Amino acid sequence: VNARRARRAHRRTPNRGHRIVEAAIAILDAEGEGALTFRALASHLATGSGAIYWHVTSKDDLLAASAEAVISAVLAAVDGSADPKKAIRAIALGVFDAIDAHPWVGTQLSREPWQTAVVQMFEGMGGKLQALGVPRRARFYAASTLVSYVLGLAGQYAAAARMLPQPDRAAFLGTVADRWVALAPEKYPFLHEMSAQLRDHDDRKQFLAGVDLILAGIASL
Amino acid sequence: VNARRARRAHRRTPNRGHRIVEAAIAILDAEGEGALTFRALASHLATGSGAIYWHVTSKDDLLAASAEAVISAVLAAVDGSADPKKAIRAIALGVFDAIDAHPWVGTQLSREPWQTAVVQMFEGMGGKLQALGVPRRARFYAASTLVSYVLGLAGQYAAAARMLPQPDRAAFLGTVADRWVALAPEKYPFLHEMSAQLRDHDDRKQFLAGVDLILAGIASL
DNA sequence: ACCTGAACACCGTTCAAGT
DNA sequence: ACCTGAACACCGTTCAAGT
């Protein structure tokens, strides 16, 4: 019932629904996930809080629509005609940068992986596998590995951003690295060895290195 | 202040804190993430809801402790002396099975990736890379790729379980596959091609295939 | 058709008061 | 030292009443 209501209204007044999503994105970007409230949204739009339910089924629906708006724009901007490896990298990097700019998108993508935004990623990356020479049987697994990896790192950046309103990410990484060093070296030799790299690694490079690692694995099929 | 309180109490009455985590796990397993409430937990333990705060700092703290309890047990059971590839597969599969049995753990791991449970995964899998002949410089990226992939798939299974109280996962996958087939074939050729495999794929096999794909990429370094 | 805003049924967290 | 449970400050969502 609610779904039909919302759909019908969405057809008649697409602007209103669009403006609601826009306002939600503005709040999420400016004040974080915790600040998105139907009351805050209503006062931002100068209406009653109940009015929003005419255009949107629920808060989950609103979050999904907001994330989809961000990701669709990113995927539409990727040049599909490029070399397949480059195209896969471009999609992955586009999603990464979008999540860097809007960390709440990361939370949302990993919360509802069957939503349109994720499905579009699956199609975008998976569609390039045939041109890479990946056998038919292996394409499903290869595409799902790529998507899972992107979603996994997306969630991690979102989590870091959630607890860091200010962008002092370097300081935070230093704190975590200190904690690694404080652990017993004989129980955690790898963490000790890696603490320096955690401290001054480059997020974007690390992300791309993972994509390339998976692509190298795919090439071996 | 709260942290010191909780820590001091934890030292004096470790049983109480342990029993709280046990009760939380029981509720999460039996009734899902939405059912874990301080009121529900209190009535389950036959105390006041405020009493729990003497042993636990916050709900986030309680969830982290619960996830850590599950994952630590899994990692402790893995045979570290095995062949390095086998050990990495065993850790990944152990975490996968734990999340399959306790879907809320998946949500929790991707929500707070610096927590002890994730750090232990990083050490466990990363510590095997040297024996695999991975160059020192590449180990950080390789380990983070493995962990991100596991967390990514963990989040997806948790999401699916969150909306499916009953285990009719097969029916759900069928619904999603139907939606893929209903999309425009010329815009989504890959989804059309993969819909049959989505319908009857094996979750565990898919997960392991991704791990092996990343291991193959690692081997090429 | 769409908006208003009070009301409902919850939350996590705190805290004076107890033992 | 630890527990009790009412109270506080919120939520998402609903719905009678308006225009």
CSV table of C-alpha atoms (C1' of nucleotides) in Angstrom, one decimal:
chain,number,residue,atom,x,y,z
A,1,VAL,CA,0.0,0.0,0.0
A,2,ASN,CA,2.7,2.4,1.0
A,3,ALA,CA,4.8,1.4,-2.0
A,4,ARG,CA,1.9,2.1,-4.4
A,5,ARG,CA,1.3,5.5,-2.7
A,6,ALA,CA,4.9,6.5,-3.0
A,7,ARG,CA,5.2,5.3,-6.5
A,8,ARG,CA,2.2,7.1,-7.8
A,9,ALA,CA,3.2,10.3,-6.0
A,10,HIS,CA,6.7,9.9,-7.4
A,11,ARG,CA,5.3,9.8,-10.9
A,12,ARG,CA,3.2,12.9,-10.4
A,13,THR,CA,5.6,15.1,-8.5
A,14,PRO,CA,9.1,13.8,-9.4
A,15,ASN,CA,10.6,17.1,-8.3
A,16,ARG,CA,9.5,16.8,-4.8
A,17,GLY,CA,10.9,13.3,-4.4
A,18,HIS,CA,14.1,14.5,-6.1
A,19,ARG,CA,14.4,17.4,-3.8
A,20,ILE,CA,13.9,15.2,-0.7
A,21,VAL,CA,16.8,13.0,-1.8
A,22,GLU,CA,18.9,16.1,-2.5
A,23,ALA,CA,18.3,17.5,0.9
A,24,ALA,CA,19.0,14.1,2.5
A,25,ILE,CA,22.4,14.0,0.7
A,26,ALA,CA,23.2,17.5,1.8
A,27,ILE,CA,22.5,16.6,5.5
A,28,LEU,CA,24.5,13.4,5.3
A,29,ASP,CA,27.5,15.1,3.7
A,30,ALA,CA,27.5,18.0,6.0
A,31,GLU,CA,26.7,16.5,9.4
A,32,GLY,CA,27.1,12.7,9.0
A,33,GLU,CA,24.8,9.7,9.2
A,34,GLY,CA,23.6,10.4,12.6
A,35,ALA,CA,22.2,13.7,11.6
A,36,LEU,CA,19.7,12.4,9.1
A,37,THR,CA,16.4,12.5,10.9
A,38,PHE,CA,12.9,12.9,9.5
A,39,ARG,CA,12.5,16.0,11.8
A,40,ALA,CA,15.8,17.5,10.6
A,41,LEU,CA,14.9,16.8,7.0
A,42,ALA,CA,11.5,18.3,7.4
A,43,SER,CA,12.8,21.5,8.9
A,44,HIS,CA,15.4,21.6,6.2
A,45,LEU,CA,12.6,21.4,3.6
A,46,ALA,CA,10.3,23.6,5.6
A,47,THR,CA,7.5,21.0,5.9
A,48,GLY,CA,6.0,18.6,8.4
A,49,SER,CA,7.9,15.4,9.1
A,50,GLY,CA,5.0,13.3,8.1
A,51,ALA,CA,4.9,14.9,4.6
A,52,ILE,CA,8.0,13.1,3.6
A,53,TYR,CA,6.3,9.8,3.9
A,54,TRP,CA,4.1,10.7,0.9
A,55,HIS,CA,7.2,10.6,-1.3
A,56,VAL,CA,9.3,8.0,0.5
A,57,THR,CA,8.4,4.6,2.0
A,58,SER,CA,10.8,4.6,4.9
A,59,LYS,CA,14.2,5.8,6.1
A,60,ASP,CA,15.8,2.7,4.5
A,61,ASP,CA,14.2,3.6,1.2
A,62,LEU,CA,15.5,7.2,1.5
A,63,LEU,CA,19.0,6.1,2.2
A,64,ALA,CA,18.9,3.6,-0.7
A,65,ALA,CA,17.7,6.3,-3.1
A,66,SER,CA,20.4,8.7,-1.9
A,67,ALA,CA,23.2,6.2,-2.3
A,68,GLU,CA,21.8,5.2,-5.7
A,69,ALA,CA,21.8,8.8,-6.8
A,70,VAL,CA,25.5,9.2,-6.0
A,71,ILE,CA,26.6,5.9,-7.5
A,72,SER,CA,24.6,6.2,-10.7
A,73,ALA,CA,26.2,9.5,-11.5
A,74,VAL,CA,29.6,8.0,-11.0
A,75,LEU,CA,29.0,4.9,-13.2
A,76,ALA,CA,27.4,7.0,-15.9
A,77,ALA,CA,30.6,9.1,-16.1
A,78,VAL,CA,32.9,6.0,-16.7
A,79,ASP,CA,34.0,5.5,-20.2
A,80,GLY,CA,32.7,2.0,-21.1
A,81,SER,CA,34.6,1.9,-24.4
A,82,ALA,CA,38.0,1.8,-22.8
A,83,ASP,CA,40.3,-1.1,-22.5
A,84,PRO,CA,38.5,-3.7,-20.3
A,85,LYS,CA,41.1,-3.7,-17.5
A,86,LYS,CA,41.1,0.1,-17.5
A,87,ALA,CA,37.3,0.2,-17.4
A,88,ILE,CA,37.2,-2.1,-14.4
A,89,ARG,CA,39.8,0.0,-12.6
A,90,ALA,CA,37.9,3.2,-13.5
A,91,ILE,CA,34.6,1.8,-12.1
A,92,ALA,CA,36.3,0.7,-8.9
A,93,LEU,CA,38.1,4.0,-8.5
A,94,GLY,CA,35.0,6.0,-9.2
A,95,VAL,CA,33.1,4.2,-6.5
A,96,PHE,CA,36.1,4.6,-4.2
A,97,ASP,CA,36.3,8.3,-4.7
A,98,ALA,CA,32.5,8.7,-4.3
A,99,ILE,CA,32.7,6.9,-0.9
A,100,ASP,CA,35.7,9.1,0.0
A,101,ALA,CA,33.5,12.1,-0.7
A,102,HIS,CA,30.3,10.7,0.8
A,103,PRO,CA,31.3,8.1,3.5
A,104,TRP,CA,27.7,7.3,4.3
A,105,VAL,CA,27.4,5.7,0.8
A,106,GLY,CA,29.9,3.0,1.9
A,107,THR,CA,27.7,2.1,4.9
A,108,GLN,CA,24.6,2.0,2.7
A,109,LEU,CA,26.1,-0.2,-0.1
A,110,SER,CA,27.3,-2.9,2.3
A,111,ARG,CA,24.0,-2.8,4.1
A,112,GLU,CA,21.8,-3.6,1.1
A,113,PRO,CA,23.9,-5.3,-1.6
A,114,TRP,CA,21.0,-6.2,-3.9
A,115,GLN,CA,20.1,-2.5,-4.4
A,116,THR,CA,20.4,-1.0,-7.8
A,117,ALA,CA,23.7,0.8,-7.1
A,118,VAL,CA,25.4,-2.5,-6.4
A,119,VAL,CA,23.7,-4.3,-9.3
A,120,GLN,CA,25.0,-1.6,-11.6
A,121,MET,CA,28.6,-2.2,-10.3
A,122,PHE,CA,28.2,-5.9,-10.9
A,123,GLU,CA,27.1,-5.3,-14.5
A,124,GLY,CA,29.7,-2.7,-15.1
A,125,MET,CA,32.7,-4.8,-13.9
A,126,GLY,CA,31.4,-8.2,-14.9
A,127,GLY,CA,30.6,-7.0,-18.4
A,128,LYS,CA,34.3,-6.5,-19.1
A,129,LEU,CA,35.3,-10.1,-18.1
A,130,GLN,CA,34.5,-11.7,-21.4
A,131,ALA,CA,36.8,-9.3,-23.2
A,132,LEU,CA,39.5,-10.2,-20.7
A,133,GLY,CA,39.2,-13.8,-21.8
A,134,VAL,CA,37.7,-15.2,-18.6
A,135,PRO,CA,35.9,-18.5,-19.2
A,136,ARG,CA,32.2,-18.3,-19.0
A,137,ARG,CA,32.0,-20.6,-15.9
A,138,ALA,CA,34.3,-18.3,-13.9
A,139,ARG,CA,32.8,-14.9,-14.7
A,140,PHE,CA,30.2,-15.1,-12.0
A,141,TYR,CA,32.8,-15.7,-9.3
A,142,ALA,CA,35.2,-13.2,-10.7
A,143,ALA,CA,32.7,-10.4,-10.8
A,144,SER,CA,31.4,-11.2,-7.3
A,145,THR,CA,35.0,-11.1,-6.0
A,146,LEU,CA,35.6,-7.7,-7.4
A,147,VAL,CA,32.3,-6.3,-6.0
A,148,SER,CA,32.8,-7.9,-2.6
A,149,TYR,CA,36.3,-6.4,-2.4
A,150,VAL,CA,35.0,-2.9,-3.3
A,151,LEU,CA,32.2,-3.2,-0.8
A,152,GLY,CA,34.5,-4.4,1.9
A,153,LEU,CA,36.9,-1.5,1.6
A,154,ALA,CA,34.0,0.8,1.2
A,155,GLY,CA,32.7,-0.3,4.6
A,156,GLN,CA,36.0,0.2,6.2
A,157,TYR,CA,36.5,3.7,5.0
A,158,ALA,CA,32.9,4.5,6.0
A,159,ALA,CA,33.6,3.2,9.5
A,160,ALA,CA,36.7,5.3,9.8
A,161,ALA,CA,34.9,8.4,8.6
A,162,ARG,CA,32.0,7.8,11.0
A,163,MET,CA,34.2,8.1,14.0
A,164,LEU,CA,36.3,11.0,12.6
A,165,PRO,CA,34.2,14.1,11.9
A,166,GLN,CA,37.4,16.0,11.3
A,167,PRO,CA,39.7,14.7,8.6
A,168,ASP,CA,42.6,13.8,10.9
A,169,ARG,CA,42.8,10.3,9.4
A,170,ALA,CA,46.6,10.4,9.6
A,171,ALA,CA,46.5,10.9,13.4
A,172,PHE,CA,44.0,8.1,13.7
A,173,LEU,CA,46.1,5.6,11.7
A,174,GLY,CA,49.0,6.6,13.9
A,175,THR,CA,47.0,5.7,17.0
A,176,VAL,CA,46.1,2.3,15.5
A,177,ALA,CA,49.7,1.7,14.5
A,178,ASP,CA,50.8,2.5,18.1
A,179,ARG,CA,48.3,-0.1,19.3
A,180,TRP,CA,49.8,-2.7,17.0
A,181,VAL,CA,53.3,-1.9,18.2
A,182,ALA,CA,52.1,-2.3,21.8
A,183,LEU,CA,51.0,-5.9,21.2
A,184,ALA,CA,53.2,-8.8,22.1
A,185,PRO,CA,55.7,-9.2,19.3
A,186,GLU,CA,55.9,-12.9,19.4
A,187,LYS,CA,52.1,-13.3,19.1
A,188,TYR,CA,51.7,-10.6,16.5
A,189,PRO,CA,54.9,-10.5,14.4
A,190,PHE,CA,53.1,-9.5,11.2
A,191,LEU,CA,51.3,-6.5,12.7
A,192,HIS,CA,54.7,-5.3,14.1
A,193,GLU,CA,56.2,-5.6,10.7
A,194,MET,CA,53.4,-3.8,9.0
A,195,SER,CA,52.8,-0.9,11.5
A,196,ALA,CA,55.1,1.5,9.7
A,197,GLN,CA,53.2,0.8,6.4
A,198,LEU,CA,49.9,1.3,8.1
A,199,ARG,CA,51.1,4.6,9.4
A,200,ASP,CA,52.0,6.1,6.1
A,201,HIS,CA,50.3,4.1,3.4
A,202,ASP,CA,48.2,5.8,0.7
A,203,ASP,CA,44.5,4.8,0.8
A,204,ARG,CA,43.9,5.1,-2.9
A,205,LYS,CA,47.1,3.2,-3.8
A,206,GLN,CA,46.2,0.5,-1.4
A,207,PHE,CA,42.8,0.2,-2.9
A,208,LEU,CA,44.1,0.0,-6.5
A,209,ALA,CA,46.7,-2.5,-5.5
A,210,GLY,CA,43.9,-4.8,-4.3
A,211,VAL,CA,42.0,-4.4,-7.5
A,212,ASP,CA,45.1,-5.2,-9.5
A,213,LEU,CA,45.8,-8.3,-7.3
A,214,ILE,CA,42.3,-9.6,-8.1
A,215,LEU,CA,42.8,-8.8,-11.8
A,216,ALA,CA,46.1,-10.7,-11.8
A,217,GLY,CA,44.3,-13.6,-10.3
A,218,ILE,CA,41.6,-13.4,-12.9
A,219,ALA,CA,44.2,-13.3,-15.7
A,220,SER,CA,45.5,-16.6,-14.4
A,221,LEU,CA,42.2,-18.4,-15.1
B,1,VAL,CA,35.3,7.8,33.4
B,2,ASN,CA,32.8,5.2,32.1
B,3,ALA,CA,35.7,3.3,30.6
B,4,ARG,CA,37.6,3.1,33.9
B,5,ARG,CA,34.4,2.1,35.7
B,6,ALA,CA,33.7,-0.7,33.3
B,7,ARG,CA,37.3,-1.9,33.2
B,8,ARG,CA,37.6,-2.0,37.0
B,9,ALA,CA,34.4,-3.9,37.3
B,10,HIS,CA,35.4,-6.2,34.5
B,11,ARG,CA,38.4,-7.2,36.5
B,12,ARG,CA,36.5,-7.8,39.7
B,13,THR,CA,33.6,-9.6,38.3
B,14,PRO,CA,34.6,-11.2,35.0
B,15,ASN,CA,31.8,-13.7,35.3
B,16,ARG,CA,29.1,-11.0,35.2
B,17,GLY,CA,30.6,-9.3,32.1
B,18,HIS,CA,31.0,-12.7,30.5
B,19,ARG,CA,27.4,-13.6,31.2
B,20,ILE,CA,26.2,-10.3,29.7
B,21,VAL,CA,28.0,-11.0,26.4
B,22,GLU,CA,26.7,-14.6,26.4
B,23,ALA,CA,23.1,-13.4,26.9
B,24,ALA,CA,23.6,-10.8,24.1
B,25,ILE,CA,24.9,-13.5,21.7
B,26,ALA,CA,21.9,-15.7,22.6
B,27,ILE,CA,19.4,-12.9,21.8
B,28,LEU,CA,21.2,-11.9,18.6
B,29,ASP,CA,21.3,-15.5,17.4
B,30,ALA,CA,17.7,-16.3,18.3
B,31,GLU,CA,15.9,-13.1,17.4
B,32,GLY,CA,18.2,-11.0,15.2
B,33,GLU,CA,20.0,-7.7,15.5
B,34,GLY,CA,16.8,-5.7,16.0
B,35,ALA,CA,15.9,-7.6,19.2
B,36,LEU,CA,19.0,-6.7,21.1
B,37,THR,CA,17.8,-4.1,23.5
B,38,PHE,CA,19.1,-3.1,26.9
B,39,ARG,CA,15.6,-3.7,28.2
B,40,ALA,CA,15.4,-7.2,26.6
B,41,LEU,CA,18.8,-8.0,27.8
B,42,ALA,CA,18.0,-6.9,31.3
B,43,SER,CA,14.8,-9.0,31.5
B,44,HIS,CA,16.8,-11.9,30.0
B,45,LEU,CA,19.3,-11.5,32.9
B,46,ALA,CA,16.6,-10.6,35.5
B,47,THR,CA,18.1,-7.3,36.4
B,48,GLY,CA,17.5,-3.6,35.8
B,49,SER,CA,18.5,-2.2,32.4
B,50,GLY,CA,20.9,0.3,34.1
B,51,ALA,CA,22.8,-2.4,35.8
B,52,ILE,CA,24.3,-3.5,32.5
B,53,TYR,CA,26.1,-0.2,32.2
B,54,TRP,CA,28.3,-1.1,35.1
B,55,HIS,CA,29.9,-3.8,33.1
B,56,VAL,CA,29.6,-2.4,29.6
B,57,THR,CA,30.3,1.1,28.3
B,58,SER,CA,27.7,1.3,25.5
B,59,LYS,CA,25.8,-0.8,23.1
B,60,ASP,CA,28.6,-0.5,20.5
B,61,ASP,CA,31.0,-1.9,23.1
B,62,LEU,CA,28.6,-4.8,23.8
B,63,LEU,CA,28.3,-5.6,20.1
B,64,ALA,CA,32.1,-5.4,19.6
B,65,ALA,CA,32.7,-7.7,22.6
B,66,SER,CA,30.1,-10.2,21.3
B,67,ALA,CA,31.6,-10.3,17.8
B,68,GLU,CA,35.1,-10.7,19.3
B,69,ALA,CA,34.0,-13.6,21.4
B,70,VAL,CA,32.7,-15.4,18.3
B,71,ILE,CA,35.7,-14.7,16.1
B,72,SER,CA,38.4,-15.3,18.7
B,73,ALA,CA,37.0,-18.8,19.2
B,74,VAL,CA,37.1,-19.4,15.5
B,75,LEU,CA,40.7,-18.2,15.0
B,76,ALA,CA,41.9,-20.1,18.0
B,77,ALA,CA,40.6,-23.3,16.5
B,78,VAL,CA,42.5,-22.9,13.2
B,79,ASP,CA,45.7,-25.0,12.8
B,80,GLY,CA,48.5,-22.4,12.3
B,81,SER,CA,51.1,-25.0,11.5
B,82,ALA,CA,49.4,-26.1,8.3
B,83,ASP,CA,50.6,-25.2,4.8
B,84,PRO,CA,50.3,-21.4,4.4
B,85,LYS,CA,47.7,-21.4,1.6
B,86,LYS,CA,45.7,-23.9,3.5
B,87,ALA,CA,45.9,-21.9,6.7
B,88,ILE,CA,44.7,-18.7,4.9
B,89,ARG,CA,41.8,-20.7,3.4
B,90,ALA,CA,41.0,-22.2,6.8
B,91,ILE,CA,40.9,-18.7,8.5
B,92,ALA,CA,38.7,-17.3,5.7
B,93,LEU,CA,36.3,-20.3,5.8
B,94,GLY,CA,36.2,-20.2,9.6
B,95,VAL,CA,35.1,-16.6,9.6
B,96,PHE,CA,32.7,-17.3,6.8
B,97,ASP,CA,31.0,-20.2,8.7
B,98,ALA,CA,30.9,-18.1,11.8
B,99,ILE,CA,29.1,-15.4,10.0
B,100,ASP,CA,26.8,-17.9,8.4
B,101,ALA,CA,25.9,-19.1,11.9
B,102,HIS,CA,25.8,-15.6,13.4
B,103,PRO,CA,24.9,-13.1,10.7
B,104,TRP,CA,25.1,-10.1,13.1
B,105,VAL,CA,28.8,-10.7,13.3
B,106,GLY,CA,29.1,-9.7,9.7
B,107,THR,CA,27.5,-6.4,10.3
B,108,GLN,CA,29.6,-5.8,13.3
B,109,LEU,CA,33.0,-6.6,11.6
B,110,SER,CA,32.4,-4.2,8.7
B,111,ARG,CA,31.1,-1.5,11.1
B,112,GLU,CA,34.3,-1.3,13.2
B,113,PRO,CA,37.2,-2.8,11.2
B,114,TRP,CA,39.9,-1.8,13.7
B,115,GLN,CA,38.4,-3.9,16.4
B,116,THR,CA,40.3,-6.8,17.8
B,117,ALA,CA,38.5,-9.4,15.8
B,118,VAL,CA,39.5,-7.9,12.5
B,119,VAL,CA,43.1,-7.2,13.7
B,120,GLN,CA,43.4,-10.9,14.5
B,121,MET,CA,42.3,-11.8,11.0
B,122,PHE,CA,44.9,-9.5,9.6
B,123,GLU,CA,47.6,-11.1,11.6
B,124,GLY,CA,46.4,-14.6,11.0
B,125,MET,CA,46.3,-14.3,7.2
B,126,GLY,CA,49.1,-11.8,6.8
B,127,GLY,CA,51.5,-13.9,8.8
B,128,LYS,CA,51.4,-16.6,6.2
B,129,LEU,CA,52.4,-14.4,3.3
B,130,GLN,CA,56.1,-14.5,3.9
B,131,ALA,CA,56.1,-18.3,3.7
B,132,LEU,CA,54.2,-17.9,0.4
B,133,GLY,CA,57.2,-15.9,-1.0
B,134,VAL,CA,55.4,-12.6,-1.2
B,135,PRO,CA,57.9,-9.7,-1.2
B,136,ARG,CA,58.0,-7.6,1.9
B,137,ARG,CA,56.7,-4.5,0.2
B,138,ALA,CA,53.6,-6.2,-1.1
B,139,ARG,CA,52.5,-8.0,2.0
B,140,PHE,CA,50.6,-5.1,3.5
B,141,TYR,CA,48.5,-4.7,0.4
B,142,ALA,CA,48.0,-8.5,0.0
B,143,ALA,CA,46.8,-8.9,3.6
B,144,SER,CA,44.5,-5.9,3.4
B,145,THR,CA,43.0,-7.3,0.1
B,146,LEU,CA,42.2,-10.6,1.7
B,147,VAL,CA,40.7,-9.0,4.8
B,148,SER,CA,38.6,-6.5,2.8
B,149,TYR,CA,37.2,-9.3,0.6
B,150,VAL,CA,36.2,-11.3,3.6
B,151,LEU,CA,34.6,-8.3,5.3
B,152,GLY,CA,32.8,-7.4,2.0
B,153,LEU,CA,31.2,-10.8,1.6
B,154,ALA,CA,30.5,-10.9,5.3
B,155,GLY,CA,28.5,-7.7,5.0
B,156,GLN,CA,26.5,-9.1,2.1
B,157,TYR,CA,25.5,-12.3,3.9
B,158,ALA,CA,24.6,-10.4,7.0
B,159,ALA,CA,22.4,-8.1,4.9
B,160,ALA,CA,20.6,-11.0,3.3
B,161,ALA,CA,20.1,-12.7,6.7
B,162,ARG,CA,18.8,-9.4,8.2
B,163,MET,CA,15.9,-9.4,5.8
B,164,LEU,CA,15.2,-13.1,5.9
B,165,PRO,CA,14.2,-14.3,9.4
B,166,GLN,CA,13.4,-17.7,7.8
B,167,PRO,CA,16.1,-19.4,5.9
B,168,ASP,CA,14.4,-19.2,2.5
B,169,ARG,CA,17.5,-17.9,0.9
B,170,ALA,CA,17.0,-19.9,-2.2
B,171,ALA,CA,13.6,-18.3,-2.8
B,172,PHE,CA,15.2,-14.9,-2.2
B,173,LEU,CA,17.9,-15.5,-4.7
B,174,GLY,CA,15.3,-16.6,-7.2
B,175,THR,CA,13.5,-13.3,-6.7
B,176,VAL,CA,16.6,-11.3,-7.3
B,177,ALA,CA,17.4,-13.4,-10.4
B,178,ASP,CA,13.9,-12.7,-11.7
B,179,ARG,CA,14.6,-9.0,-11.3
B,180,TRP,CA,17.8,-9.3,-13.3
B,181,VAL,CA,16.0,-11.1,-16.1
B,182,ALA,CA,13.3,-8.4,-16.2
B,183,LEU,CA,15.9,-5.7,-16.9
B,184,ALA,CA,16.6,-4.5,-20.4
B,185,PRO,CA,18.9,-7.2,-22.0
B,186,GLU,CA,20.8,-4.7,-24.1
B,187,LYS,CA,21.7,-2.5,-21.1
B,188,TYR,CA,22.4,-5.4,-18.7
B,189,PRO,CA,23.7,-8.3,-20.8
B,190,PHE,CA,26.0,-9.6,-18.1
B,191,LEU,CA,23.2,-9.8,-15.5
B,192,HIS,CA,21.1,-11.7,-17.9
B,193,GLU,CA,23.9,-14.2,-18.6
B,194,MET,CA,24.6,-14.7,-14.9
B,195,SER,CA,21.0,-14.9,-13.6
B,196,ALA,CA,21.0,-18.7,-13.8
B,197,GLN,CA,24.2,-18.9,-11.8
B,198,LEU,CA,22.9,-16.5,-9.2
B,199,ARG,CA,19.9,-18.7,-8.8
B,200,ASP,CA,21.7,-21.9,-8.0
B,201,HIS,CA,25.2,-21.0,-6.9
B,202,ASP,CA,26.8,-22.3,-3.7
B,203,ASP,CA,27.6,-19.6,-1.2
B,204,ARG,CA,30.5,-21.4,0.3
B,205,LYS,CA,32.0,-22.3,-3.1
B,206,GLN,CA,31.6,-18.8,-4.3
B,207,PHE,CA,33.4,-17.5,-1.3
B,208,LEU,CA,36.3,-19.9,-1.6
B,209,ALA,CA,36.6,-19.2,-5.3
B,210,GLY,CA,37.2,-15.5,-4.4
B,211,VAL,CA,39.8,-16.4,-1.9
B,212,ASP,CA,41.6,-18.6,-4.4
B,213,LEU,CA,41.4,-15.8,-7.0
B,214,ILE,CA,43.2,-13.4,-4.7
B,215,LEU,CA,45.7,-16.1,-3.7
B,216,ALA,CA,46.4,-16.7,-7.4
B,217,GLY,CA,47.0,-13.0,-7.8
B,218,ILE,CA,49.3,-13.0,-4.8
B,219,ALA,CA,51.2,-15.9,-6.3
B,220,SER,CA,51.9,-13.8,-9.4
B,221,LEU,CA,53.8,-11.2,-7.3
C,1,DA,C1',-3.6,15.0,-4.0
C,2,DC,C1',-0.8,16.4,-0.7
C,3,DC,C1',0.5,18.6,3.8
C,4,DT,C1',0.4,19.4,9.0
C,5,DG,C1',2.0,18.2,13.5
C,6,DA,C1',0.5,15.9,17.5
C,7,DA,C1',0.6,11.3,19.2
C,8,DC,C1',2.4,6.5,19.7
C,9,DA,C1',5.6,3.1,20.7
C,10,DC,C1',9.7,2.6,21.1
C,11,DC,C1',15.1,3.5,21.8
C,12,DG,C1',20.1,4.2,24.5
C,13,DT,C1',21.6,6.4,28.4
C,14,DT,C1',21.7,8.6,33.0
C,15,DC,C1',21.2,8.9,37.7
C,16,DA,C1',19.3,9.5,42.4
C,17,DA,C1',18.3,6.1,45.5
C,18,DG,C1',18.8,1.8,47.4
C,19,DT,C1',21.5,-2.7,49.3
D,1,DA,C1',30.7,-2.2,44.9
D,2,DC,C1',27.0,-3.0,42.5
D,3,DC,C1',21.9,-2.9,41.4
D,4,DT,C1',17.1,-0.7,40.6
D,5,DG,C1',14.0,1.5,37.7
D,6,DA,C1',12.0,5.8,36.8
D,7,DA,C1',13.2,9.7,33.9
D,8,DC,C1',15.3,12.1,29.9
D,9,DA,C1',16.0,13.1,25.3
D,10,DC,C1',15.6,11.4,21.6
D,11,DC,C1',13.9,8.2,17.4
D,12,DG,C1',10.8,6.3,13.0
D,13,DT,C1',6.2,6.0,11.8
D,14,DT,C1',1.2,6.8,11.8
D,15,DC,C1',-2.9,9.3,11.2
D,16,DA,C1',-6.9,12.4,11.9
D,17,DA,C1',-7.5,16.7,10.4
D,18,DG,C1',-6.8,20.2,7.3
D,19,DT,C1',-6.1,22.6,2.3
